[in-house]
Coordinates of C-alpha atoms and ligand atoms in Angstrom, one line a residue:
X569 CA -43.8 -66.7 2.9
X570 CA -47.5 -66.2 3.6
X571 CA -49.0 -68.4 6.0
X572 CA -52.7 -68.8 6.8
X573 CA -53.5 -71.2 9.6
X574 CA -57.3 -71.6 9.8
X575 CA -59.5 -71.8 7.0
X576 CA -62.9 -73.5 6.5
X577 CA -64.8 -75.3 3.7
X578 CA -68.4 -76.4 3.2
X579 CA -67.1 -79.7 4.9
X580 CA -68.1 -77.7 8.0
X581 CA -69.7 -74.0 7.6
X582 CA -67.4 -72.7 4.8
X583 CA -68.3 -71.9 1.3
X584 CA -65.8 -72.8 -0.3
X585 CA -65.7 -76.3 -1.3
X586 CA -62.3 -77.2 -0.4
X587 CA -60.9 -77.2 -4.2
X588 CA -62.3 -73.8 -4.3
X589 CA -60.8 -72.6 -1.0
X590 CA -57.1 -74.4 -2.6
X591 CA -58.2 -72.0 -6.0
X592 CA -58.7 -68.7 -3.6
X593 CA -56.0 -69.4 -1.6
X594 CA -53.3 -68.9 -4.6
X595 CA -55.1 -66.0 -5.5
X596 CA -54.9 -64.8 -2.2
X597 CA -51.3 -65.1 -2.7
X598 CA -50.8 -67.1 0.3
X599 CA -47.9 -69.9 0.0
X600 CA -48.9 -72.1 3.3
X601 CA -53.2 -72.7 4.1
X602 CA -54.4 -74.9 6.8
X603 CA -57.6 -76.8 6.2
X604 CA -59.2 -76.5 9.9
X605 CA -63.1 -77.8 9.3
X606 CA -64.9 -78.1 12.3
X607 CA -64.7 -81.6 13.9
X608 CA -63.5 -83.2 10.1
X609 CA -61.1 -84.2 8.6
X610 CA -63.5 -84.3 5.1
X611 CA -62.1 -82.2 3.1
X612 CA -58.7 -83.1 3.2
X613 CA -58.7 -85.0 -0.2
X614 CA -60.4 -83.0 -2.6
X615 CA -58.1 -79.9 -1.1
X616 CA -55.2 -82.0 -1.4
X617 CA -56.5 -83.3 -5.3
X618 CA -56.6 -79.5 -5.8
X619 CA -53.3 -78.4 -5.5
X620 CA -52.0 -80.4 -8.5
X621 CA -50.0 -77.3 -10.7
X622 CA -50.1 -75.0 -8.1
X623 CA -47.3 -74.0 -5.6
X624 CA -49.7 -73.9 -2.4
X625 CA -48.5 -76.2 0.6
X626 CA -51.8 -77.9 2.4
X627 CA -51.6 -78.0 6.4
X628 CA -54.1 -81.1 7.1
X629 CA -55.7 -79.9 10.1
X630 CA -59.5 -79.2 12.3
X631 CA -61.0 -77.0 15.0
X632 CA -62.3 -78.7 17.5
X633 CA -65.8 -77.9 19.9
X634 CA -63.8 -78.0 23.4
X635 CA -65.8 -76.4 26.9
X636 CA -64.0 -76.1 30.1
X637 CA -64.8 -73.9 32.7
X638 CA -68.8 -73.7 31.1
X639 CA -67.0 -71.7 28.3
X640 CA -67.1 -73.5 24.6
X641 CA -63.9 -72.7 23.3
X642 CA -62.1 -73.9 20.0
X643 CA -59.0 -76.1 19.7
X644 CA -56.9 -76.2 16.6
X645 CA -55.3 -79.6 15.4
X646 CA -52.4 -79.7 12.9
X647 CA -51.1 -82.7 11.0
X648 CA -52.4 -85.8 13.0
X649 CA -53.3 -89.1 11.9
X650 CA -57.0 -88.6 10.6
X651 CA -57.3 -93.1 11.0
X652 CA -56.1 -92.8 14.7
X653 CA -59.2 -94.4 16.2
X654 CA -59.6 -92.9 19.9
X655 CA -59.3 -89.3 18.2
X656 CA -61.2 -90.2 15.3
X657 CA -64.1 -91.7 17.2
X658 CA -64.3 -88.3 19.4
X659 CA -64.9 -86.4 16.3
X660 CA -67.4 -88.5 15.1
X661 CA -69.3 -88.5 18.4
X662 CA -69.1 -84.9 18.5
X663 CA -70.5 -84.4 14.6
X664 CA -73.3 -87.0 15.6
X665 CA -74.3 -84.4 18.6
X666 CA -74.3 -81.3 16.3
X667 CA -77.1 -83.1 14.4
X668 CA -79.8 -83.1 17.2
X669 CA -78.3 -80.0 18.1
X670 CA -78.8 -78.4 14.9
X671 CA -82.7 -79.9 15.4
X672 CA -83.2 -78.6 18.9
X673 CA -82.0 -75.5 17.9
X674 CA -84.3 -74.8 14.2
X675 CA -87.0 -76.0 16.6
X676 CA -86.2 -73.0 19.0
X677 CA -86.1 -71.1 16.4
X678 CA -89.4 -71.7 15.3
X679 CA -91.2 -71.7 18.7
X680 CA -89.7 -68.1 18.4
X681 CA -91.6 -68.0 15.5
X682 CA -88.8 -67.9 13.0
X683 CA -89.8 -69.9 9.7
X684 CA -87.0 -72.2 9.2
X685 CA -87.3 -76.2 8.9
X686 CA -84.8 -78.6 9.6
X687 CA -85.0 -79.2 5.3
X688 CA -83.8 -76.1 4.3
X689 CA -81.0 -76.1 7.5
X690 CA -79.6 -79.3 6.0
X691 CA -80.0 -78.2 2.5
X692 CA -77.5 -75.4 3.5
X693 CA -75.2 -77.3 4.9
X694 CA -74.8 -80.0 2.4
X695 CA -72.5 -82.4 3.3
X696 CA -70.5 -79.9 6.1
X697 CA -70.9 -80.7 9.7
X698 CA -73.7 -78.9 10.7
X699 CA -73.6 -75.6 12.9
X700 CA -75.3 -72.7 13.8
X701 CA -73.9 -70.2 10.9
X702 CA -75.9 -72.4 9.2
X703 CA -78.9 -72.3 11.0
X704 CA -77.7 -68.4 10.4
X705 CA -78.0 -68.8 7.0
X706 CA -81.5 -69.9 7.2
X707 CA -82.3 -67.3 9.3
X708 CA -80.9 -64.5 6.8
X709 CA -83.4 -67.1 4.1
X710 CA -86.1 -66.6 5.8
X711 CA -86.1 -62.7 6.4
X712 CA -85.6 -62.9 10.1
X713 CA -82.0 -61.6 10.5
X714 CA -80.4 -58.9 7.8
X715 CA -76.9 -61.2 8.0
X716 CA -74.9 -64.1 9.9
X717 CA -73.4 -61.8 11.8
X718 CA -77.0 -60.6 13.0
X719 CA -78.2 -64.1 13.9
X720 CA -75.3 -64.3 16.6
X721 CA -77.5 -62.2 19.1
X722 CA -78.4 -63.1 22.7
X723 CA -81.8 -63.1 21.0
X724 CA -81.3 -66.1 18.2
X725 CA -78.1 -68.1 18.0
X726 CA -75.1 -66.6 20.6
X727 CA -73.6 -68.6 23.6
X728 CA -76.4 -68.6 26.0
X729 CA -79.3 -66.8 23.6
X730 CA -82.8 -67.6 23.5
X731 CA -82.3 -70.5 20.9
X732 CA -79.0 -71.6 21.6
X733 CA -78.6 -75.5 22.5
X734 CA -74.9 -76.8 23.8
X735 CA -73.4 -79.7 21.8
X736 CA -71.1 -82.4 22.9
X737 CA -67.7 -80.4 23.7
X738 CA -64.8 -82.2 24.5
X739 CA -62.6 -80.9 27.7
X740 CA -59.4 -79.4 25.6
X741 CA -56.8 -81.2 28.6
X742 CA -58.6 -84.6 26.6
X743 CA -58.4 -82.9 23.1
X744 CA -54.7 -82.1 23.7
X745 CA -54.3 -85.4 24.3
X746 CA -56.2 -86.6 21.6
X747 CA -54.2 -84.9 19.0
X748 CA -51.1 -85.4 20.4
X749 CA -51.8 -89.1 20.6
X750 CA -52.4 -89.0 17.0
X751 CA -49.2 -87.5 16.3
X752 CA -50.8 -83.9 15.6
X753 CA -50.1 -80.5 17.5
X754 CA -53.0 -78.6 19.6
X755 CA -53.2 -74.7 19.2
X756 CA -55.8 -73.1 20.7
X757 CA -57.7 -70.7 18.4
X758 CA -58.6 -67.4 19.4
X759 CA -58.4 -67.8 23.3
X760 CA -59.2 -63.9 23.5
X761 CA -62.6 -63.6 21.5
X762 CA -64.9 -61.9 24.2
X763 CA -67.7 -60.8 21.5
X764 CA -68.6 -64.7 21.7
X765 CA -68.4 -64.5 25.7
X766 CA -66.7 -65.8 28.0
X767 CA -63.0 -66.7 27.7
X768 CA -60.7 -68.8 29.4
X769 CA -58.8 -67.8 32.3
X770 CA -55.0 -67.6 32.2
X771 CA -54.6 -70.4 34.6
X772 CA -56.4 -72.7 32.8
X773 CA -54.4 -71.8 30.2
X774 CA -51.3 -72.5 31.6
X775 CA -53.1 -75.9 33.2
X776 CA -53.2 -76.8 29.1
X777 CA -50.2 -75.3 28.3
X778 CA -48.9 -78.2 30.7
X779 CA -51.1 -80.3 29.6
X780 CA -49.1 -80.7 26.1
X781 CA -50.8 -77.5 24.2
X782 CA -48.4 -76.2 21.5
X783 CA -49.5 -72.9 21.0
X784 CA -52.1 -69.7 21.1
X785 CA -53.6 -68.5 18.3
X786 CA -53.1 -64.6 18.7
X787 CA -52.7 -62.6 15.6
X788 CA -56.9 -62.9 14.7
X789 CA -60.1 -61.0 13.5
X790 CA -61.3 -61.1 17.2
X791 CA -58.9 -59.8 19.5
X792 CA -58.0 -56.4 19.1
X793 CA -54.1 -55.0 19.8
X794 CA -54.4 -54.6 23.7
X795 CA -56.1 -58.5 23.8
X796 CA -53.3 -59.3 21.4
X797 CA -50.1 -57.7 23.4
X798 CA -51.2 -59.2 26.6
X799 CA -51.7 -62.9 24.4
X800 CA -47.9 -62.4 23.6
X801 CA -46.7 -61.7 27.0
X802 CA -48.7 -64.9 28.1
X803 CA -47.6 -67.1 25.4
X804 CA -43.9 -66.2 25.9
X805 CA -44.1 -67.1 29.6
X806 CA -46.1 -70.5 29.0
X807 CA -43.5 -71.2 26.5
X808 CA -46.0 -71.3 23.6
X809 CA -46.1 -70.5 20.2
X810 CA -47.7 -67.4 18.7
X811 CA -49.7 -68.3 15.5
X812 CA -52.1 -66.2 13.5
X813 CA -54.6 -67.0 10.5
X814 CA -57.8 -65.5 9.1
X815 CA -60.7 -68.2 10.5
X816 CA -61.8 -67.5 6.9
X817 CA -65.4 -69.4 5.8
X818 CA -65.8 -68.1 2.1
X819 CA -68.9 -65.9 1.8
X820 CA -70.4 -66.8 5.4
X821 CA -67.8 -64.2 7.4
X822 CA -66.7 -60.9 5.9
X823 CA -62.7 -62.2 6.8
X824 CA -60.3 -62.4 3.8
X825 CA -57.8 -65.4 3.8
X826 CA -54.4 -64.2 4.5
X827 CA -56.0 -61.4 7.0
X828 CA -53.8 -62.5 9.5
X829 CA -50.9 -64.8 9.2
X830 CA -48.3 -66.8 10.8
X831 CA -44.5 -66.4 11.3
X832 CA -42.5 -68.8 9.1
X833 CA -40.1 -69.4 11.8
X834 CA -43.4 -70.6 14.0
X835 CA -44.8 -72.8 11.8
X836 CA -41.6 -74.8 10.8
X837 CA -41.4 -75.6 14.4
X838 CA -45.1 -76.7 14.2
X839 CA -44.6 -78.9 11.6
X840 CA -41.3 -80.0 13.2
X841 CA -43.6 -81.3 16.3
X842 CA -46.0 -82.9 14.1
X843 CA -45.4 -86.6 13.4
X844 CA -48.9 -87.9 12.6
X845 CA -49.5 -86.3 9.2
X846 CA -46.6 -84.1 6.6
X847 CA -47.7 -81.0 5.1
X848 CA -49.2 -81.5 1.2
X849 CA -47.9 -79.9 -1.4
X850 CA -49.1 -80.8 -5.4
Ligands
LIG1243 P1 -71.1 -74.1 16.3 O1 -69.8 -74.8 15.9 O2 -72.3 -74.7 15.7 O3 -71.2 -74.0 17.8 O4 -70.9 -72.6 15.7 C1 -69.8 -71.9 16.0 C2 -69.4 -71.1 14.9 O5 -70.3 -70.0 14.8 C3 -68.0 -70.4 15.0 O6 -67.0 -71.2 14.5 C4 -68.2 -69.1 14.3 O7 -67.9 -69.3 12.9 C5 -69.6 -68.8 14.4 N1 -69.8 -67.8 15.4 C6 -69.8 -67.9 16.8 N2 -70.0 -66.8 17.4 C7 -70.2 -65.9 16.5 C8 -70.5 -64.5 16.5 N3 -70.6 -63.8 17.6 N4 -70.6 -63.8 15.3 C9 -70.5 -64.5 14.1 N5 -70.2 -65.8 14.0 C10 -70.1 -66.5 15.2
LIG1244 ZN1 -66.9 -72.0 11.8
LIG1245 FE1 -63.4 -71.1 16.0
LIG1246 FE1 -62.8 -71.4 12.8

């Protein structure tokens, strides 16, 4: 079994569209993907649509903007109720946000002299919620960065760089609770990614695991074997699960789905916590 628990699609800043990422998925061999879009739930149904004559399971899920501690950190939701309203109306208050975000931060961009418009940053994204890897995108358009990866300096788009604007984030104690209320589980995704700054501390990490958190994401592009060993050793004492997944986004990250993956035995006893949502198969 091949297990891939974070994936995105142009419903957020993929580019796959989310039958695509279903298509590269069985090529990738995998036999388990979860869709995780940021703050949506909008891809679900085509990717769901798209496994019709396929063997692929679907793991209905999102990644959600979270700050505690004046660190933005990401929380990964599995099988919840997408209709629950309190959880539901978070997400949407948080998409709303990254619009004027997105518009604060093009307009940065162009004080900085950087010739991108708000136009081409929302022809990019399409229908996805919009972010900054696609403002990144526009950037790499315009011939200001060489790639995506070159936007997310201290001088363009990283945490805290010269045209960086913070979005609604919702503190990850509510987010657990949140998911949980809508019958989903809470993982949070790669809690040891220092090249994006900051990271959470281990107490408030165990103040979440007691808060209802399910488990860490460890196995991940980001955290290299020493940040992974001493994830284990946390997880294992906070009574967490151990999870791993690619974080692939189609062409906008150099990650191949399946990169990393999860233990079968791990994500049976995800799914067996989960009441608000069943995995999909076709
Ligand atoms: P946003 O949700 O708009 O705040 O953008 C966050 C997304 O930007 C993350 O999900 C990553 O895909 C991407 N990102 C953040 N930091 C970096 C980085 N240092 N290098 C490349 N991509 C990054
Ligand atoms: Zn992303
Ligand atoms: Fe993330
Ligand atoms: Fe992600």
């Amino acid at each position: 079994m091949r297990i891939d628990l974070h994936a995105h699609s142009n419903a957020s800043d993929g580019t796959d569209s989310p039958a695509e990422l279903v298509r590269n998925a069985v090529v990738a061999g995998l036999d388990v993907v979860a869709l995780t879009d940021h703050d949506t739930t909008a891809g679900w149904a085509e990717a769901a649509e798209a496994l019709h004559g396929t063997a692929l399971t679907l793991v209905p899920g999102a990644e959600l903007s979270c700050r505690v501690e004046g660190i933005s950190m990401h929380m990964l939701a599995y099988l919840f109720d997408p209709e629950e309203p309190a959880f539901a109306r978070e997400r949407e208050l948080v998409r709303t946000d990254r619009v004027r975000r997105a518009q604060a931060i093009v307009e940065r961009c162009r004080a900085l002299g950087a010739p991108v418009t708000w136009e081409q940053v929302e022809r990019i994204a399409g229908r996805g919620a919009v972010g900054r890897p696609h403002i990144a995108s526009a950037l790499v358009e315009a011939g200001v960065v060489a790639d995506v990866d070159a936007a997310f300096t201290k001088d363009w788009l990283a945490n805290g760089g010269r045209a960086d604007v913070p979005k609604r984030e919702t503190d990850p104690a509510e987010a657990i609770a949140l998911v949980r209320g809508a019958g989903g589980v809470a993982v949070f995704a790669h809690p040891g990614a220092s090249k994006r700054g900051r990271t959470v501390s281990e107490a408030t990490i165990a103040d979440l695991a007691a808060a209802g958190l399910t488990g860490l994401e460890i196995d991940h592009m980001d955290h290299d074997e020493e940040t992974r060993a001493r994830l284990r050793g946390l997880a294992a004492e906070l009574g967490l699960l151990a999870t791993g997944s690619s974080d692939y986004h189609g062409s906008r990250k150099a990650v191949s789905l399946g990169a990393n993956t999860t233990d079968p035995a791990v994500y049976e006893a995800l799914v067996g916590l989960a009441t608000g949502a069943k995995p999909i198969t076709g």
